């Protein structure tokens, strides 16, 4: 499989497919603009570091142990076809099944600026059809260069409409959770998931002093992480998404999760997730296509 992948989709010296220690296939990208890696299971981008940055922009837990059927802690998990718990069946996986099932490569290439492009498609199975009995194609296109662009596209190839929730649940690397602030969501309403689910409105910049788990709704805004320790800003611009989730587990939840990188890996990440959830779930009409696009850029200050 590795040889066939490299023959058909490899790009010499820039895009190489390898098998990792757990037997999972990983696409390694190393071009003039960045280095990145993506696990074919879940189409899970695990790392991205542009040449201009001495510290990765996408965070990956040092405790994560990729394994077949298991979600990876960090990177950019693809949450689909629902976000959070399944609406009616608690036996179904949180954040959907897309991030733990096989995807296959359908296209690769080099962009005019030298960025590497890779497109993957989710491979349906009896298991996924049991949870999601709709005819559709789910594709993720990743363009890795000085910026990181991710396009999650749902094509409804069936005869009836369906509704999806989705997210690119991206973990961004920061110097310290106590030394960052997030702008862009001022004035937006959000569901505060800490201690229940209360609707509140964002007042000013977002700063962190405890577990934070917020679903901002009805917003297409770009977010910016201002990192005073790493002296950089990370811009997260999106289209086709009306929800944004801001999440840090803080110490207690991080220790319970056990895979956030002991002792305090949780301090070096914050999730700014581009989402369609709650009142922003998306109806994809029969024969139609819905695409959510996110572009990440880091700028030293
Ligand atoms: O997006 C925030 C969140 O929904 C949190 O509530 C927390 O559960 C986080 O996702 C991680 O979820 P996971 O299933 O990846 O452990």
Short mmCIF file of C-alpha atoms and ligand atoms in Angstrom, two decimals:
data_model
loop_
_atom_site.label_atom_id
_atom_site.label_comp_id
_atom_site.label_asym_id
_atom_site.label_seq_id
_atom_site.Cartn_x
_atom_site.Cartn_y
_atom_site.Cartn_z
CA UNK A 1 0.00 0.00 0.00
CA UNK A 2 2.81 2.41 0.89
CA UNK A 3 4.60 1.78 -2.40
CA UNK A 4 1.38 2.19 -4.38
CA UNK A 5 0.55 5.44 -2.53
CA UNK A 6 4.00 6.90 -3.16
CA UNK A 7 3.89 5.85 -6.80
CA UNK A 8 0.46 7.34 -7.44
CA UNK A 9 0.39 10.35 -5.11
CA UNK A 10 3.92 10.92 -3.78
CA UNK A 11 5.76 14.09 -4.85
CA UNK A 12 9.49 13.51 -4.72
CA UNK A 13 11.01 14.98 -1.60
CA UNK A 14 7.83 16.95 -0.82
CA UNK A 15 5.08 14.41 -0.12
CA UNK A 16 5.94 10.93 1.15
CA UNK A 17 3.71 8.23 2.64
CA UNK A 18 5.11 6.15 5.48
CA UNK A 19 3.78 3.61 7.94
CA UNK A 20 4.18 4.63 11.59
CA UNK A 21 4.99 2.38 14.54
CA UNK A 22 1.30 1.62 15.10
CA UNK A 23 0.81 0.57 11.48
CA UNK A 24 -1.09 3.71 10.53
CA UNK A 25 -0.24 5.43 7.24
CA UNK A 26 1.05 9.00 7.55
CA UNK A 27 1.54 11.55 4.77
CA UNK A 28 4.70 13.55 5.46
CA UNK A 29 4.95 16.96 3.83
CA UNK A 30 8.27 18.79 3.62
CA UNK A 31 8.37 21.64 1.12
CA UNK A 32 10.12 25.00 0.89
CA UNK A 33 7.33 26.65 2.90
CA UNK A 34 6.51 24.26 5.74
CA UNK A 35 6.59 20.80 7.25
CA UNK A 36 3.37 18.97 8.05
CA UNK A 37 2.07 15.49 8.71
CA UNK A 38 -1.35 13.90 8.27
CA UNK A 39 -2.61 10.48 9.35
CA UNK A 40 -4.79 8.87 6.67
CA UNK A 41 -7.03 7.46 9.41
CA UNK A 42 -9.46 10.29 10.09
CA UNK A 43 -7.70 12.51 7.51
CA UNK A 44 -6.14 13.79 10.72
CA UNK A 45 -3.66 16.61 10.27
CA UNK A 46 -1.21 16.08 13.11
CA UNK A 47 1.35 18.83 12.65
CA UNK A 48 2.11 21.99 10.72
CA UNK A 49 5.11 24.27 11.09
CA UNK A 50 5.76 26.98 8.50
CA UNK A 51 9.40 27.82 7.75
CA UNK A 52 8.87 31.23 9.34
CA UNK A 53 8.08 29.70 12.76
CA UNK A 54 10.55 28.08 15.18
CA UNK A 55 7.66 26.49 17.11
CA UNK A 56 4.89 24.35 15.52
CA UNK A 57 1.59 26.18 15.01
CA UNK A 58 -0.56 23.05 15.35
CA UNK A 59 -0.16 21.29 18.72
CA UNK A 60 0.14 17.52 19.13
CA UNK A 61 0.17 15.91 22.55
CA UNK A 62 3.46 14.25 23.42
CA UNK A 63 1.31 11.57 25.06
CA UNK A 64 -0.82 10.77 22.03
CA UNK A 65 -0.49 7.18 20.86
CA UNK A 66 -2.00 6.83 17.37
CA UNK A 67 -3.77 3.48 17.02
CA UNK A 68 -6.31 1.97 14.63
CA UNK A 69 -9.82 3.17 15.48
CA UNK A 70 -8.61 5.58 18.17
CA UNK A 71 -8.72 9.39 17.95
CA UNK A 72 -5.43 11.28 18.12
CA UNK A 73 -5.01 13.97 20.81
CA UNK A 74 -4.13 17.21 19.10
CA UNK A 75 -3.75 18.26 15.50
CA UNK A 76 -6.98 19.02 13.63
CA UNK A 77 -9.56 16.30 14.31
CA UNK A 78 -12.39 16.12 11.77
CA UNK A 79 -15.68 16.04 13.70
CA UNK A 80 -18.49 14.81 11.40
CA UNK A 81 -21.44 14.16 10.83
CA UNK A 82 -22.28 15.51 14.28
CA UNK A 83 -20.49 17.72 16.82
CA UNK A 84 -20.45 16.74 20.49
CA UNK A 85 -22.67 13.90 21.71
CA UNK A 86 -24.98 12.17 19.21
CA UNK A 87 -28.48 13.61 19.44
CA UNK A 88 -30.18 10.33 20.35
CA UNK A 89 -27.73 7.43 20.68
CA UNK A 90 -25.12 7.75 23.45
CA UNK A 91 -23.43 4.59 22.11
CA UNK A 92 -22.31 6.54 19.03
CA UNK A 93 -18.88 8.26 19.33
CA UNK A 94 -18.66 11.87 20.53
CA UNK A 95 -17.88 14.25 17.66
CA UNK A 96 -18.93 11.63 15.07
CA UNK A 97 -17.02 8.74 13.51
CA UNK A 98 -15.05 10.53 10.75
CA UNK A 99 -11.87 10.99 12.80
CA UNK A 100 -11.44 7.29 13.61
CA UNK A 101 -12.21 5.56 10.30
CA UNK A 102 -10.11 5.02 7.15
CA UNK A 103 -9.90 7.70 4.46
CA UNK A 104 -8.27 7.24 1.06
CA UNK A 105 -6.13 9.61 -0.97
CA UNK A 106 -7.87 10.82 -4.13
CA UNK A 107 -5.56 13.61 -5.33
CA UNK A 108 -2.26 15.35 -4.64
CA UNK A 109 -0.30 18.17 -6.25
CA UNK A 110 1.82 21.27 -5.86
CA UNK A 111 0.28 24.77 -5.74
CA UNK A 112 1.81 27.63 -7.78
CA UNK A 113 3.44 29.04 -4.60
CA UNK A 114 5.01 25.66 -3.79
CA UNK A 115 2.47 24.56 -1.16
CA UNK A 116 1.54 20.87 -1.12
CA UNK A 117 -2.06 19.86 -1.79
CA UNK A 118 -3.62 16.57 -0.68
CA UNK A 119 -7.26 15.47 -0.90
CA UNK A 120 -8.71 12.52 0.99
CA UNK A 121 -12.17 10.92 0.97
CA UNK A 122 -13.82 9.06 3.86
CA UNK A 123 -14.29 5.37 3.13
CA UNK A 124 -17.84 4.36 4.17
CA UNK A 125 -18.44 0.98 5.80
CA UNK A 126 -21.31 -1.04 7.31
CA UNK A 127 -20.35 0.54 10.66
CA UNK A 128 -20.53 4.11 9.37
CA UNK A 129 -23.74 3.42 7.41
CA UNK A 130 -25.35 2.06 10.56
CA UNK A 131 -24.65 5.42 12.24
CA UNK A 132 -25.21 7.53 9.13
CA UNK A 133 -27.46 5.91 6.46
CA UNK A 134 -27.07 8.61 3.81
CA UNK A 135 -25.36 8.48 0.41
CA UNK A 136 -22.65 11.14 0.40
CA UNK A 137 -18.99 11.92 -0.18
CA UNK A 138 -16.91 13.55 2.56
CA UNK A 139 -13.65 15.03 1.29
CA UNK A 140 -10.89 16.93 3.05
CA UNK A 141 -8.43 18.99 1.03
CA UNK A 142 -5.33 20.22 2.87
CA UNK A 143 -3.03 22.83 1.32
CA UNK A 144 0.13 23.09 3.44
CA UNK A 145 2.47 26.03 2.83
CA UNK A 146 3.22 29.34 4.57
CA UNK A 147 -0.47 29.15 5.50
CA UNK A 148 -2.51 26.04 6.19
CA UNK A 149 -5.83 25.76 4.32
CA UNK A 150 -8.34 23.01 5.07
CA UNK A 151 -11.53 22.44 3.06
CA UNK A 152 -14.09 19.97 4.45
CA UNK A 153 -16.65 19.21 1.76
CA UNK A 154 -19.88 17.20 2.14
CA UNK A 155 -21.59 16.17 -1.12
CA UNK A 156 -25.13 14.79 -0.79
CA UNK A 157 -25.32 12.16 -3.53
CA UNK A 158 -28.64 10.76 -2.27
CA UNK A 159 -32.27 11.55 -2.99
CA UNK A 160 -33.14 13.25 0.30
CA UNK A 161 -31.81 16.17 2.34
CA UNK A 162 -29.77 15.52 5.48
CA UNK A 163 -28.46 17.65 8.37
CA UNK A 164 -24.84 17.64 9.55
CA UNK A 165 -22.90 19.05 12.44
CA UNK A 166 -19.15 19.35 11.86
CA UNK A 167 -15.89 20.84 13.08
CA UNK A 168 -12.24 21.19 12.37
CA UNK A 169 -11.37 20.79 16.04
CA UNK A 170 -7.90 22.32 15.78
CA UNK A 171 -5.39 22.48 18.64
CA UNK A 172 -3.14 25.55 18.27
CA UNK A 173 0.25 25.67 19.97
CA UNK A 174 0.85 28.60 22.35
CA UNK A 175 3.52 29.62 24.85
CA UNK A 176 1.24 29.46 27.88
CA UNK A 177 -2.54 29.55 28.32
CA UNK A 178 -2.11 32.33 30.89
CA UNK A 179 -0.29 34.54 28.37
CA UNK A 180 -2.71 34.55 25.45
CA UNK A 181 -5.86 36.39 24.51
CA UNK A 182 -8.26 35.68 21.66
CA UNK A 183 -9.95 38.45 19.69
CA UNK A 184 -12.66 38.39 17.03
CA UNK A 185 -15.63 37.13 19.04
CA UNK A 186 -16.42 40.29 20.99
CA UNK A 187 -20.20 40.76 21.26
CA UNK A 188 -20.99 37.24 20.01
CA UNK A 189 -23.44 34.99 21.84
CA UNK A 190 -22.10 31.68 23.11
CA UNK A 191 -23.29 28.55 24.89
CA UNK A 192 -21.10 28.16 27.95
CA UNK A 193 -20.70 24.40 28.48
CA UNK A 194 -18.84 24.68 31.79
CA UNK A 195 -21.29 23.99 34.61
CA UNK A 196 -24.26 23.24 32.37
CA UNK A 197 -25.22 25.12 29.22
CA UNK A 198 -25.90 28.82 29.62
CA UNK A 199 -26.30 31.38 26.85
CA UNK A 200 -24.00 34.37 27.40
CA UNK A 201 -22.49 37.20 25.33
CA UNK A 202 -18.74 37.73 24.88
CA UNK A 203 -17.53 40.93 26.50
CA UNK A 204 -14.15 41.99 25.13
CA UNK A 205 -11.15 39.75 24.47
CA UNK A 206 -11.18 36.12 25.63
CA UNK A 207 -8.60 35.39 28.32
CA UNK A 208 -8.22 32.13 30.28
CA UNK A 209 -8.16 31.43 34.01
CA UNK A 210 -9.95 28.07 34.19
CA UNK A 211 -11.71 25.38 32.12
CA UNK A 212 -13.26 27.12 29.13
CA UNK A 213 -15.66 25.38 26.75
CA UNK A 214 -17.75 27.78 24.69
CA UNK A 215 -19.75 27.35 21.48
CA UNK A 216 -20.02 30.79 19.88
CA UNK A 217 -22.98 30.81 17.48
CA UNK A 218 -24.02 32.80 14.41
CA UNK A 219 -20.52 34.09 13.75
CA UNK A 220 -18.34 33.91 10.66
CA UNK A 221 -15.66 36.01 12.34
CA UNK A 222 -11.94 35.52 11.99
CA UNK A 223 -10.26 34.81 15.32
CA UNK A 224 -6.77 35.88 16.33
CA UNK A 225 -4.68 34.31 19.10
CA UNK A 226 -2.31 36.92 20.55
CA UNK A 227 0.58 35.01 22.14
CA UNK A 228 2.70 37.25 24.34
CA UNK A 229 5.12 34.45 25.28
CA UNK A 230 5.90 33.13 21.79
CA UNK A 231 5.57 36.70 20.45
CA UNK A 232 3.29 35.71 17.59
CA UNK A 233 -0.26 35.93 16.39
CA UNK A 234 -2.21 33.04 14.87
CA UNK A 235 -5.02 34.03 12.50
CA UNK A 236 -7.94 31.63 11.99
CA UNK A 237 -10.12 32.75 9.05
CA UNK A 238 -13.11 30.66 7.94
CA UNK A 239 -16.01 30.40 5.51
CA UNK A 240 -18.98 28.04 5.48
CA UNK A 241 -18.95 27.94 9.29
CA UNK A 242 -21.22 29.86 11.67
CA UNK A 243 -20.03 28.47 15.00
CA UNK A 244 -16.66 28.76 16.72
CA UNK A 245 -15.64 26.69 19.74
CA UNK A 246 -13.03 27.94 22.20
CA UNK A 247 -11.74 25.25 24.57
CA UNK A 248 -9.10 24.65 27.18
CA UNK A 249 -9.57 21.73 29.60
CA UNK A 250 -7.49 23.34 32.38
CA UNK A 251 -5.65 21.22 34.90
CA UNK A 252 -8.35 19.05 36.45
CA UNK A 253 -9.96 17.89 33.20
CA UNK A 254 -6.54 17.56 31.52
CA UNK A 255 -5.34 15.22 34.26
CA UNK A 256 -8.55 13.17 33.95
CA UNK A 257 -8.07 12.92 30.18
CA UNK A 258 -4.54 11.63 30.76
CA UNK A 259 -3.29 12.21 27.21
CA UNK A 260 -2.67 15.96 27.24
CA UNK A 261 1.07 15.61 27.77
CA UNK A 262 2.03 15.34 31.44
CA UNK A 263 2.60 17.29 33.55
CA UNK A 264 1.24 20.46 31.92
CA UNK A 265 1.01 19.99 28.17
CA UNK A 266 -2.49 21.48 28.36
CA UNK A 267 -0.92 24.89 29.09
CA UNK A 268 0.67 24.93 25.62
CA UNK A 269 -2.50 24.53 23.59
CA UNK A 270 -5.82 26.18 22.98
CA UNK A 271 -8.55 24.90 20.67
CA UNK A 272 -10.10 27.43 18.28
CA UNK A 273 -12.49 25.23 16.36
CA UNK A 274 -14.34 26.13 13.16
CA UNK A 275 -17.72 24.49 13.53
CA UNK A 276 -21.36 24.16 12.51
CA UNK A 277 -23.27 23.02 15.60
CA UNK A 278 -26.42 23.69 17.69
CA UNK A 279 -28.50 26.31 15.87
CA UNK A 280 -25.91 26.37 13.08
CA UNK A 281 -26.14 22.76 11.90
CA UNK A 282 -26.27 22.56 8.09
CA UNK A 283 -28.98 21.08 5.87
CA UNK A 284 -27.35 19.65 2.72
CA UNK A 285 -30.04 19.27 0.06
CA UNK A 286 -30.15 16.21 -2.17
CA UNK A 287 -27.55 16.66 -4.92
CA UNK A 288 -25.96 19.68 -3.20
CA UNK A 289 -22.51 20.23 -1.69
CA UNK A 290 -21.53 22.14 1.48
CA UNK A 291 -17.91 23.16 2.10
CA UNK A 292 -16.36 24.59 5.26
CA UNK A 293 -12.98 26.26 4.70
CA UNK A 294 -10.45 27.36 7.33
CA UNK A 295 -7.12 29.06 6.77
CA UNK A 296 -4.46 29.35 9.50
CA UNK A 297 -1.59 31.87 9.40
CA UNK A 298 1.09 32.64 11.96
CA UNK A 299 2.87 35.99 12.20
CA UNK A 300 5.77 36.80 14.51
CA UNK A 301 5.42 40.17 16.26
O1 LIG B 1 -14.72 21.08 21.48
C1 LIG B 1 -14.64 21.04 22.88
C2 LIG B 1 -15.03 19.63 23.34
O2 LIG B 1 -16.34 19.34 22.92
C3 LIG B 1 -14.86 19.55 24.85
O3 LIG B 1 -16.11 19.50 25.50
C4 LIG B 1 -14.02 18.28 25.04
O4 LIG B 1 -14.86 17.15 25.12
C5 LIG B 1 -13.20 18.30 23.75
O5 LIG B 1 -14.14 18.66 22.76
C6 LIG B 1 -12.41 17.05 23.46
O6 LIG B 1 -13.24 16.04 23.01
P1 LIG B 1 -12.59 14.61 22.62
O7 LIG B 1 -13.73 13.77 22.20
O8 LIG B 1 -11.61 14.86 21.51
O9 LIG B 1 -11.86 14.15 23.87
#
